Structures are given as C-alpha cells and as structure tokens.
Short mmCIF file of C-alpha atoms in Angstrom, two decimals:
data_model
loop_
_atom_site.label_atom_id
_atom_site.label_comp_id
_atom_site.label_asym_id
_atom_site.label_seq_id
_atom_site.Cartn_x
_atom_site.Cartn_y
_atom_site.Cartn_z
CA UNK A 1 35.52 224.50 146.34
CA UNK A 2 33.89 222.60 149.06
CA UNK A 3 30.48 224.41 149.16
CA UNK A 4 29.28 223.06 145.80
CA UNK A 5 26.00 221.37 146.72
CA UNK A 6 26.68 218.79 144.06
CA UNK A 7 30.04 217.58 145.53
CA UNK A 8 29.93 214.36 147.45
CA UNK A 9 31.39 214.41 150.99
CA UNK A 10 34.22 212.09 149.77
CA UNK A 11 35.28 214.69 147.24
CA UNK A 12 34.95 217.67 149.60
CA UNK A 13 37.13 215.93 152.24
CA UNK A 14 39.70 214.90 149.70
CA UNK A 15 40.01 218.33 148.34
CA UNK A 16 40.43 220.04 151.62
CA UNK A 17 42.87 217.50 152.99
CA UNK A 18 44.93 218.05 149.82
CA UNK A 19 45.04 221.72 150.48
CA UNK A 20 45.87 221.34 154.15
CA UNK A 21 48.66 218.81 153.49
CA UNK A 22 49.93 220.85 150.59
CA UNK A 23 50.47 223.86 152.74
CA UNK A 24 52.22 221.81 155.46
CA UNK A 25 49.41 222.35 157.91
CA UNK A 26 49.42 218.73 158.79
CA UNK A 27 51.74 215.68 158.37
CA UNK A 28 51.42 212.47 156.39
CA UNK A 29 49.98 210.62 159.34
CA UNK A 30 48.36 213.52 161.26
CA UNK A 31 45.04 215.25 161.08
CA UNK A 32 41.54 214.22 160.34
CA UNK A 33 38.52 215.81 158.69
CA UNK A 34 34.83 214.86 158.83
CA UNK A 35 31.42 215.76 157.49
CA UNK A 36 28.07 214.90 159.08
CA UNK A 37 25.44 214.46 156.32
CA UNK A 38 21.68 214.88 156.27
CA UNK A 39 21.10 211.36 157.65
CA UNK A 40 23.38 211.85 160.64
CA UNK A 41 26.11 209.66 159.10
CA UNK A 42 29.71 210.78 159.43
CA UNK A 43 32.21 210.76 156.52
CA UNK A 44 35.73 210.84 157.93
CA UNK A 45 39.32 210.40 156.84
CA UNK A 46 40.79 206.90 157.52
CA UNK A 47 43.54 205.77 159.91
CA UNK A 48 47.01 204.88 158.67
CA UNK A 49 46.49 206.43 155.16
CA UNK A 50 49.10 208.77 153.56
CA UNK A 51 47.41 212.19 153.72
CA UNK A 52 49.48 213.38 150.70
CA UNK A 53 47.88 210.61 148.55
CA UNK A 54 44.38 210.45 149.87
CA UNK A 55 41.86 209.04 147.41
CA UNK A 56 38.09 209.66 147.55
CA UNK A 57 37.58 205.89 147.96
CA UNK A 58 39.72 206.06 151.22
CA UNK A 59 37.03 208.16 153.00
CA UNK A 60 35.13 206.11 155.57
CA UNK A 61 31.42 206.25 156.07
CA UNK A 62 30.49 205.76 159.74
CA UNK A 63 26.75 205.14 160.17
CA UNK A 64 24.77 206.87 162.86
CA UNK A 65 24.72 203.54 164.79
CA UNK A 66 28.51 203.49 164.89
CA UNK A 67 29.13 200.74 162.26
CA UNK A 68 31.37 201.29 159.34
CA UNK A 69 32.61 199.49 156.14
CA UNK A 70 35.86 200.32 154.46
CA UNK A 71 39.22 198.98 153.45
CA UNK A 72 40.83 200.99 156.27
CA UNK A 73 39.32 201.85 159.66
CA UNK A 74 38.16 205.36 160.47
CA UNK A 75 40.53 207.80 162.10
CA UNK A 76 41.48 206.95 165.70
CA UNK A 77 40.08 210.32 166.58
CA UNK A 78 36.57 209.27 165.57
CA UNK A 79 35.31 209.62 169.25
CA UNK A 80 36.34 213.27 169.17
CA UNK A 81 34.13 213.89 166.11
CA UNK A 82 31.29 211.86 167.43
CA UNK A 83 31.23 213.74 170.76
CA UNK A 84 31.26 217.17 169.03
CA UNK A 85 28.47 216.20 166.70
CA UNK A 86 26.46 214.92 169.63
CA UNK A 87 26.88 218.16 171.60
CA UNK A 88 26.60 220.66 168.76
CA UNK A 89 23.62 220.11 166.30
CA UNK A 90 24.73 223.26 164.40
CA UNK A 91 28.12 221.65 163.43
CA UNK A 92 28.26 219.64 160.25
CA UNK A 93 32.06 219.57 159.65
CA UNK A 94 35.22 219.36 161.75
CA UNK A 95 38.82 219.93 161.07
CA UNK A 96 41.46 218.44 163.45
CA UNK A 97 45.18 218.93 162.65
CA UNK A 98 48.54 219.92 163.91
CA UNK A 99 49.68 223.13 162.14
CA UNK A 100 52.99 224.27 163.65
CA UNK A 101 51.99 227.72 164.99
CA UNK A 102 48.98 226.48 166.79
CA UNK A 103 50.85 223.41 168.13
CA UNK A 104 53.38 225.98 169.49
CA UNK A 105 50.51 227.61 171.40
CA UNK A 106 49.25 224.21 172.57
CA UNK A 107 52.58 223.29 174.13
CA UNK A 108 52.74 226.44 176.17
CA UNK A 109 48.97 226.21 177.17
CA UNK A 110 48.01 229.44 175.42
CA UNK A 111 45.33 230.53 172.99
CA UNK A 112 46.20 233.02 170.20
CA UNK A 113 44.21 236.19 170.39
CA UNK A 114 42.18 236.78 167.29
CA UNK A 115 41.73 240.41 168.30
CA UNK A 116 44.98 241.32 166.66
CA UNK A 117 43.26 241.19 163.30
CA UNK A 118 39.60 242.02 162.72
CA UNK A 119 39.05 239.38 159.97
CA UNK A 120 40.44 236.73 162.28
CA UNK A 121 38.04 237.73 165.11
CA UNK A 122 35.06 237.89 162.59
CA UNK A 123 35.74 234.37 161.28
CA UNK A 124 37.06 232.64 164.42
CA UNK A 125 35.64 234.56 167.35
CA UNK A 126 37.58 234.14 170.59
CA UNK A 127 39.42 230.85 170.78
CA UNK A 128 38.98 228.31 173.54
CA UNK A 129 41.23 225.80 175.32
CA UNK A 130 40.82 222.06 176.01
CA UNK A 131 43.02 220.51 178.78
CA UNK A 132 45.15 217.53 177.71
CA UNK A 133 43.52 214.07 177.39
CA UNK A 134 44.75 210.89 175.78
CA UNK A 135 44.53 211.07 171.95
CA UNK A 136 41.82 208.88 170.54
CA UNK A 137 39.99 208.67 173.83
CA UNK A 138 36.41 209.50 174.72
CA UNK A 139 37.88 211.76 177.45
CA UNK A 140 39.56 213.89 174.79
CA UNK A 141 36.26 214.20 172.91
CA UNK A 142 34.61 215.31 176.25
CA UNK A 143 37.32 217.83 176.86
CA UNK A 144 37.04 219.37 173.43
CA UNK A 145 33.20 219.38 173.33
CA UNK A 146 33.26 221.07 176.80
CA UNK A 147 35.74 223.69 175.60
CA UNK A 148 33.62 224.42 172.45
CA UNK A 149 30.47 224.80 174.51
CA UNK A 150 27.50 226.17 172.58
CA UNK A 151 29.23 229.01 170.80
CA UNK A 152 33.02 228.60 170.37
CA UNK A 153 34.26 227.35 166.93
CA UNK A 154 38.02 227.10 167.45
CA UNK A 155 39.72 225.25 170.32
CA UNK A 156 43.41 224.65 171.17
CA UNK A 157 44.12 221.11 172.46
CA UNK A 158 46.82 221.19 175.10
CA UNK A 159 50.02 219.47 173.94
CA UNK A 160 48.20 218.34 170.78
CA UNK A 161 46.86 220.68 168.11
CA UNK A 162 43.61 222.38 167.15
CA UNK A 163 39.98 221.64 166.31
CA UNK A 164 37.71 223.97 164.35
CA UNK A 165 34.08 223.39 163.39
CA UNK A 166 31.60 224.79 160.98
CA UNK A 167 28.26 224.42 159.22
CA UNK A 168 30.22 222.86 156.33
CA UNK A 169 33.81 221.94 155.59
CA UNK A 170 34.49 225.15 153.81
CA UNK A 171 33.65 227.11 156.92
CA UNK A 172 35.56 224.86 159.25
CA UNK A 173 38.64 225.10 157.01
CA UNK A 174 38.39 228.85 156.75
CA UNK A 175 38.43 228.96 160.58
CA UNK A 176 41.36 226.55 160.79
CA UNK A 177 43.45 228.50 158.27
CA UNK A 178 42.60 231.86 159.77
CA UNK A 179 43.28 230.74 163.38
CA UNK A 180 46.69 229.44 162.21
CA UNK A 181 47.35 232.72 160.44
CA UNK A 182 46.62 234.66 163.68
CA UNK A 183 48.91 232.30 165.62
CA UNK A 184 51.77 232.72 163.06
CA UNK A 185 51.49 236.51 163.05
CA UNK A 186 51.57 236.73 166.82
CA UNK A 187 54.68 234.47 167.00
CA UNK A 188 56.41 236.64 164.37
CA UNK A 189 55.40 239.78 166.32
CA UNK A 190 56.99 238.44 169.51
CA UNK A 191 60.17 237.77 167.58
CA UNK A 192 60.16 241.44 166.49
CA UNK A 193 60.18 242.38 170.15
CA UNK A 194 57.51 245.10 169.75
CA UNK A 195 54.37 245.46 171.82
CA UNK A 196 51.39 243.71 170.17
CA UNK A 197 48.21 245.80 169.85
CA UNK A 198 44.84 244.21 170.17
CA UNK A 199 41.65 245.70 168.81
CA UNK A 200 38.96 247.02 171.12
CA UNK A 201 35.30 246.09 170.92
CA UNK A 202 34.74 249.53 169.26
CA UNK A 203 37.47 248.76 166.69
CA UNK A 204 35.93 245.44 165.83
CA UNK A 205 32.49 247.07 165.49
CA UNK A 206 33.82 249.68 163.05
CA UNK A 207 35.65 247.11 161.05
CA UNK A 208 32.48 244.97 160.81
CA UNK A 209 30.36 247.76 159.46
CA UNK A 210 29.99 247.65 155.65
CA UNK A 211 29.45 250.66 153.52
CA UNK A 212 27.41 249.27 150.58
CA UNK A 213 28.45 250.06 147.05
CA UNK A 214 25.40 251.39 145.09
CA UNK A 215 24.06 248.67 142.78
CA UNK A 216 21.91 249.05 139.72
CA UNK A 217 24.60 249.01 137.08
CA UNK A 218 23.29 246.29 134.78
CA UNK A 219 26.59 245.41 133.25
CA UNK A 220 27.86 245.84 129.77
CA UNK A 221 26.27 243.70 126.98
CA UNK A 222 29.63 242.21 126.42
CA UNK A 223 32.81 242.89 128.40
CA UNK A 224 35.41 244.91 126.55
CA UNK A 225 38.71 243.21 125.68
CA UNK A 226 40.30 245.46 128.26
CA UNK A 227 37.92 244.13 130.96
CA UNK A 228 38.55 240.62 129.79
CA UNK A 229 42.31 241.03 130.07
CA UNK A 230 41.99 242.58 133.57
CA UNK A 231 39.85 239.67 134.76
CA UNK A 232 42.28 237.12 133.51
CA UNK A 233 45.29 238.88 135.01
CA UNK A 234 43.64 239.36 138.36
CA UNK A 235 42.55 235.75 138.56
CA UNK A 236 46.10 234.62 137.93
CA UNK A 237 47.69 236.86 140.47
CA UNK A 238 45.07 236.35 143.21
CA UNK A 239 45.47 232.56 142.93
CA UNK A 240 49.23 232.95 142.78
CA UNK A 241 49.18 235.16 145.91
CA UNK A 242 47.14 232.55 147.78
CA UNK A 243 49.45 229.73 146.81
CA UNK A 244 52.42 231.79 147.97
CA UNK A 245 50.65 232.51 151.25
CA UNK A 246 50.44 236.25 150.61
CA UNK A 247 46.64 235.90 151.15
CA UNK A 248 44.60 233.59 153.20
CA UNK A 249 41.35 232.24 151.67
CA UNK A 250 39.17 234.68 153.67
CA UNK A 251 41.16 237.91 153.32
CA UNK A 252 42.69 239.97 150.61
CA UNK A 253 41.43 242.32 147.96
CA UNK A 254 42.92 242.94 144.52
CA UNK A 255 41.69 245.41 141.96
CA UNK A 256 42.84 246.78 138.60
CA UNK A 257 41.73 249.62 136.42
CA UNK A 258 39.85 248.94 133.20
CA UNK A 259 39.53 252.59 132.10
CA UNK A 260 39.23 256.02 133.70
CA UNK A 261 35.74 255.27 134.99
CA UNK A 262 35.86 251.65 135.90
CA UNK A 263 37.85 248.94 137.65
CA UNK A 264 37.52 245.24 138.47
CA UNK A 265 37.78 243.98 142.05
CA UNK A 266 37.59 240.79 143.98
CA UNK A 267 34.29 239.91 145.58
CA UNK A 268 33.45 239.83 149.27
CA UNK A 269 33.83 236.49 151.08
CA UNK A 270 35.18 234.51 148.14
CA UNK A 271 37.84 231.74 148.40
CA UNK A 272 40.97 233.38 147.12
CA UNK A 273 42.46 229.99 146.27
CA UNK A 274 39.70 229.15 143.78
CA UNK A 275 38.75 232.61 142.36
CA UNK A 276 37.27 232.60 138.88
CA UNK A 277 37.16 235.33 136.31
CA UNK A 278 33.40 235.51 136.53
CA UNK A 279 33.59 235.97 140.41
CA UNK A 280 35.32 239.37 139.97
CA UNK A 281 33.09 242.43 140.12
CA UNK A 282 33.05 245.40 137.72
CA UNK A 283 32.74 248.82 139.32
CA UNK A 284 31.62 251.45 136.84
CA UNK A 285 31.35 255.11 137.74
CA UNK A 286 30.95 254.17 141.38
CA UNK A 287 28.37 251.45 140.90
CA UNK A 288 28.59 247.68 141.13
CA UNK A 289 27.14 245.30 138.63
CA UNK A 290 23.61 244.22 139.66
CA UNK A 291 23.57 241.15 141.87
CA UNK A 292 27.24 241.33 142.75
CA UNK A 293 28.90 241.73 146.13
CA UNK A 294 32.14 243.50 145.80
CA UNK A 295 34.88 243.66 148.40
CA UNK A 296 34.32 245.70 151.53
CA UNK A 297 37.45 247.68 150.45
CA UNK A 298 35.79 248.89 147.22
CA UNK A 299 35.24 252.47 148.49
CA UNK A 300 38.88 252.62 149.53
CA UNK A 301 40.15 251.54 146.16
CA UNK A 302 37.75 253.89 144.38
CA UNK A 303 39.17 256.80 146.45
CA UNK A 304 42.74 255.86 145.56
CA UNK A 305 42.05 255.54 141.81
CA UNK A 306 40.23 258.90 141.82
CA UNK A 307 43.14 260.72 143.50
CA UNK A 308 46.01 258.98 141.76
CA UNK A 309 45.51 258.62 137.97
CA UNK A 310 48.85 256.87 137.61
CA UNK A 311 47.84 253.92 139.81
CA UNK A 312 46.61 250.98 137.85
CA UNK A 313 46.26 248.29 140.56
CA UNK A 314 45.79 248.02 144.29
CA UNK A 315 46.10 245.09 146.73
CA UNK A 316 45.10 244.69 150.30
CA UNK A 317 46.85 241.65 151.75
CA UNK A 318 48.02 240.23 155.08
CA UNK A 319 51.03 237.97 154.56
CA UNK A 320 52.25 236.73 157.97
CA UNK A 321 55.53 238.66 158.33
CA UNK A 322 54.08 241.92 157.13
CA UNK A 323 51.16 241.43 159.45
CA UNK A 324 53.57 240.95 162.41
CA UNK A 325 54.66 244.56 161.73
CA UNK A 326 51.04 245.64 161.27
CA UNK A 327 49.90 244.32 164.68
CA UNK A 328 52.82 246.03 166.40
CA UNK A 329 52.17 249.37 164.65
CA UNK A 330 55.59 249.43 162.99
CA UNK A 331 57.07 249.57 159.46
CA UNK A 332 59.72 247.30 157.88
CA UNK A 333 62.96 249.22 157.45
CA UNK A 334 63.72 249.23 153.70
CA UNK A 335 67.11 250.79 154.25
CA UNK A 336 68.44 247.27 154.88
CA UNK A 337 68.17 245.83 151.29
CA UNK A 338 68.78 247.71 147.97
CA UNK A 339 65.89 245.85 146.23
CA UNK A 340 63.52 246.72 148.99
CA UNK A 341 64.46 250.49 148.88
CA UNK A 342 63.98 250.46 145.05
CA UNK A 343 60.79 248.42 144.81
CA UNK A 344 58.99 249.07 148.10
CA UNK A 345 60.37 252.57 148.63
CA UNK A 346 59.42 254.07 152.01
CA UNK A 347 56.14 252.60 153.36
CA UNK A 348 53.89 254.98 155.34
CA UNK A 349 51.77 253.94 158.47
CA UNK A 350 48.05 254.38 158.61
CA UNK A 351 46.22 254.27 161.90
CA UNK A 352 43.44 251.71 162.42
CA UNK A 353 39.95 252.85 161.35
CA UNK A 354 41.21 255.32 158.65
CA UNK A 355 40.55 252.76 155.87
CA UNK A 356 36.93 252.41 157.12
CA UNK A 357 36.12 255.96 158.17
CA UNK A 358 38.05 258.17 155.82
CA UNK A 359 39.24 256.47 152.54
CA UNK A 360 40.12 259.87 151.04
CA UNK A 361 42.52 260.61 153.94
CA UNK A 362 44.22 257.22 153.45
CA UNK A 363 44.47 257.81 149.72
CA UNK A 364 46.27 261.13 150.45
CA UNK A 365 49.00 259.34 152.32
CA UNK A 366 50.13 257.59 149.10
CA UNK A 367 52.54 258.94 146.56
CA UNK A 368 54.96 257.71 143.94
CA UNK A 369 57.63 257.73 146.66
CA UNK A 370 55.26 256.08 149.19
CA UNK A 371 53.25 253.46 147.16
CA UNK A 372 52.63 251.32 150.22
CA UNK A 373 50.66 251.97 153.41
CA UNK A 374 51.05 249.67 156.38
CA UNK A 375 47.65 249.42 157.95
CA UNK A 376 47.58 249.16 161.70
CA UNK A 377 46.13 245.70 162.62
CA UNK A 378 45.02 245.23 159.01
CA UNK A 379 48.06 244.07 157.00
CA UNK A 380 49.12 246.24 154.15
CA UNK A 381 47.88 248.23 151.14
CA UNK A 382 50.08 248.19 148.09
CA UNK A 383 49.72 250.16 144.78
CA UNK A 384 51.35 249.97 141.45
CA UNK A 385 51.07 251.16 137.87
CA UNK A 386 50.09 247.62 136.89
CA UNK A 387 48.98 244.42 138.56
CA UNK A 388 52.52 242.99 138.06
CA UNK A 389 54.16 246.00 139.82
CA UNK A 390 51.70 245.93 142.73
CA UNK A 391 52.23 242.13 143.16
CA UNK A 392 55.98 242.40 142.94
CA UNK A 393 55.91 245.09 145.66
CA UNK A 394 53.89 242.87 147.84
CA UNK A 395 56.26 239.96 147.36
CA UNK A 396 59.36 242.09 148.00
CA UNK A 397 57.75 243.66 151.16
CA UNK A 398 56.95 240.23 152.67
CA UNK A 399 60.41 238.95 151.85
CA UNK A 400 61.90 242.04 153.48
CA UNK A 401 59.70 241.65 156.57
CA UNK A 402 60.69 238.01 156.93
CA UNK A 403 64.41 238.83 156.52
CA UNK A 404 64.15 241.62 159.13
CA UNK A 405 62.45 239.31 161.66
CA UNK A 406 64.98 236.48 161.03
CA UNK A 407 67.87 238.95 161.08
CA UNK A 408 66.88 240.23 164.56
CA UNK A 409 67.53 236.68 165.85
CA UNK A 410 71.16 236.97 164.65
CA UNK A 411 72.13 240.38 165.91
CA UNK A 412 71.60 244.15 165.47
CA UNK A 413 70.40 245.27 162.01
CA UNK A 414 72.93 247.02 159.77
CA UNK A 415 71.00 249.39 157.47
CA UNK A 416 72.64 251.27 154.57
CA UNK A 417 73.94 254.67 155.54
CA UNK A 418 72.76 257.96 153.98
CA UNK A 419 75.59 258.05 151.43
CA UNK A 420 74.73 254.58 150.23
CA UNK A 421 71.05 255.44 149.95
CA UNK A 422 71.78 258.65 148.05
CA UNK A 423 74.01 256.66 145.64
CA UNK A 424 71.22 254.13 145.10
CA UNK A 425 68.66 256.89 144.41
CA UNK A 426 70.90 258.61 141.85
CA UNK A 427 71.77 255.47 139.99
CA UNK A 428 68.22 254.18 139.61
CA UNK A 429 66.04 257.33 139.84
CA UNK A 430 68.39 260.14 139.05
CA UNK A 431 67.31 262.06 142.20
CA UNK A 432 67.91 261.75 145.88
CA UNK A 433 64.91 261.01 148.08
CA UNK A 434 64.20 263.76 150.64
#
C-alpha cells in the first residue's frame, strides 16, 4: 500500500489517512497529509472535511505557484508543508497529526527516546523538538523546518503534536507510527515504575548488522498443499496481529513449519498490515528462495525449529504493553491470572544481543514450560505447536501485561499463592511446575 508507482497521490493520501484515523491516531478534524509530486505540486488533505469519510476527490492540488482549485480549501497547515518542502528537497511526503502518546510528550516539552527499541531508532533516528508557534502560521512552519534541519525526520511540536517526513508517504507513515509506538511504550514503562534501559551505540550497531540467509534455492516447481496452507494461515494472522496492534507495520516476524526441513517466514521490511501470501519467504534446508529477502530473524527461527521439533510456529512481536516490560528488563508476572499461567506459562528473560549473536543459546532458553522469551529492548519471542497457539499466547501475554500495568495504578498486586498455583497445575496439566 502507498508505494505502488501506479497509485495516484489522491489514492495514497486517502488510504493512509483511513489507516491513521482507523487506529485513532488522529481525530475527525485533526491531522493532515501531503505528497509533493514530480512537478513540485503539493497534494494535501482539505480543511473542514471529516477524516473518517475522506474521499479521493476531497484531496486538494496546490500548484507550485500557490494556487489551488477544489470544493474545499487546503488544510490550514499548508504553510507548514510548504516550508518543509522548501527547506528539504529530499522530502516528498509529510504526516502531521495528534496521536495521544506523542501529544503527551508535546505538552511536557519532551521528545521520546527511540533508543529504547532498535527498530524505532533505525526508522526514526533521534527525534527533534519545535517550540510552540501559532497553528497554521508561517512561524510554525519555520519552527518545524528549523527543528528538522537537514537530517531529522521526526519532530515533536510543543503543545501540538508531531510531524514526520519521508521520501514517500509510506516512509513518512512508518516513521509516524513507529515514533508513536516508542512514545506509548515509554509512557507504559513509566507507569510500571521500573528503570528504562536505552541502547548504546554499540547495541544499535549490533542490531543493525544483518546475517544474510544463503540464497540459491530456486523454489519448488509448485508449492505443496502444506506450504499453501501455511502461507494462507500466516497471512491471516499477521494481518490480524497488525489490526490488533500486536505488530507495527515495520516490525514483527512470524513463521511456521511446512515440514521437517522447511518453514515459511515473513519478509524483511514489509508492511505487516498489507502482507500477501506471495510476500512470504520459503526457507528450505537453510536456504531462502532465490530473489527473496527473508526477515532478519530467520537464523533465530531456524535455530529454534532445529532444537525443538515440537514447535510449529514462532512470532517476534512488540505490542506496546509487553514492550514496556522489555525496555525495563522485566517479565510480566503470570501468577496473577489463571489463564495467563496456563497459556503463557513462565516467560524467561533474554539479554539484549543474544538474538543477534547466539541464536542457539536463545533457543536453549525455551522449553514446553517456558515457551516465551522476553527480549531485552526487543519485545518478545513466542512459540507454539501451531500458528494459532503462538498467536493466542501473544494475545494473552499482551492482555496480561496491560492488566498488570493498569493494576499497579490501583494498588499492590495480589498474585495467586503457591497452593493455588499447584492446584491449577494439577487440574490442567496433571503435574506441579517446579
């Protein structure tokens, strides 16, 4: 979506505004998107139009000379967009909106650190800050353009919201969504009351290094029915996970076994909200299909499948509440809810870098009693006998994490005692967990 070269700017803007509004990252009257085309003309959302019912015909074309023709006038923030485009020739798309987490940062004059999560830093870089100026004014445009400078791509607007920029609207949106995710995770981590860990330059360097999967596998003449079924199931659950905010569009890996020698995995840098069956990559005896670009987590998933024959599906994800625990190097207490204890079991904690430097060691941390590994500053890794089981565990873990964070605002937690836990184990598993 959005980077299709055959899509008109009107359609691209309409689709991304629909996504932003649908996920409550702006309001009916708030937010504006724009694209600068090859002629230097600007396509921008209109003023005084319901963002929840935006039509392609509502999008306003503003010519390079400043003139425009439309039923509705262009956004009142047009000067902001014009000023950024004037200052940054590399920018061809802008997102300005008021997502609640980033607005929270804006009203306390702070910028969320993207260094809590390596993917956020890779996509957004270090955020910037623009002092307050009157909305819709040229002065606001000046303030934002100055804060962006030559290299920044995300800027918090004091007492206002956020602006992100990109080479196209897909990139600007990814930065917007990822910056908001970082902001939400930090706020939730503060509510936990634990110390937040930021990644060092060395950590970020390690996370950015990619161990290539050997190519050369030419693919099977025709996919087996087993592979076809896996692709269909993974597509369904990846899209569902995105719509339930268990993934963001730029982060999250899901894989599932096809047979003892092969598995299917999500590709690198694909939009999780629009994944297609054909986008998924087959890994066969350690090799990727020729011309494909599998997830950077492929070697980790391969190590887990090799060590644990009973595991049929694996998911790396970063839902907000789980990530709050991840960036504070802590584990949700599953002794608080029977369903959590039964489904999630007892998550283990893996130090940062292990998933990049020693996949076999991380695989060794997992077991039937510990099917989940919290990854320091990298969300969570969840396994299951099937795609459904892995996905259910991820959902239950995120629900548990949110309940724990919310519960701490009410008072001390009241976990089940050892006798209650033992009774639970005997009833559902016939044994008592050591």
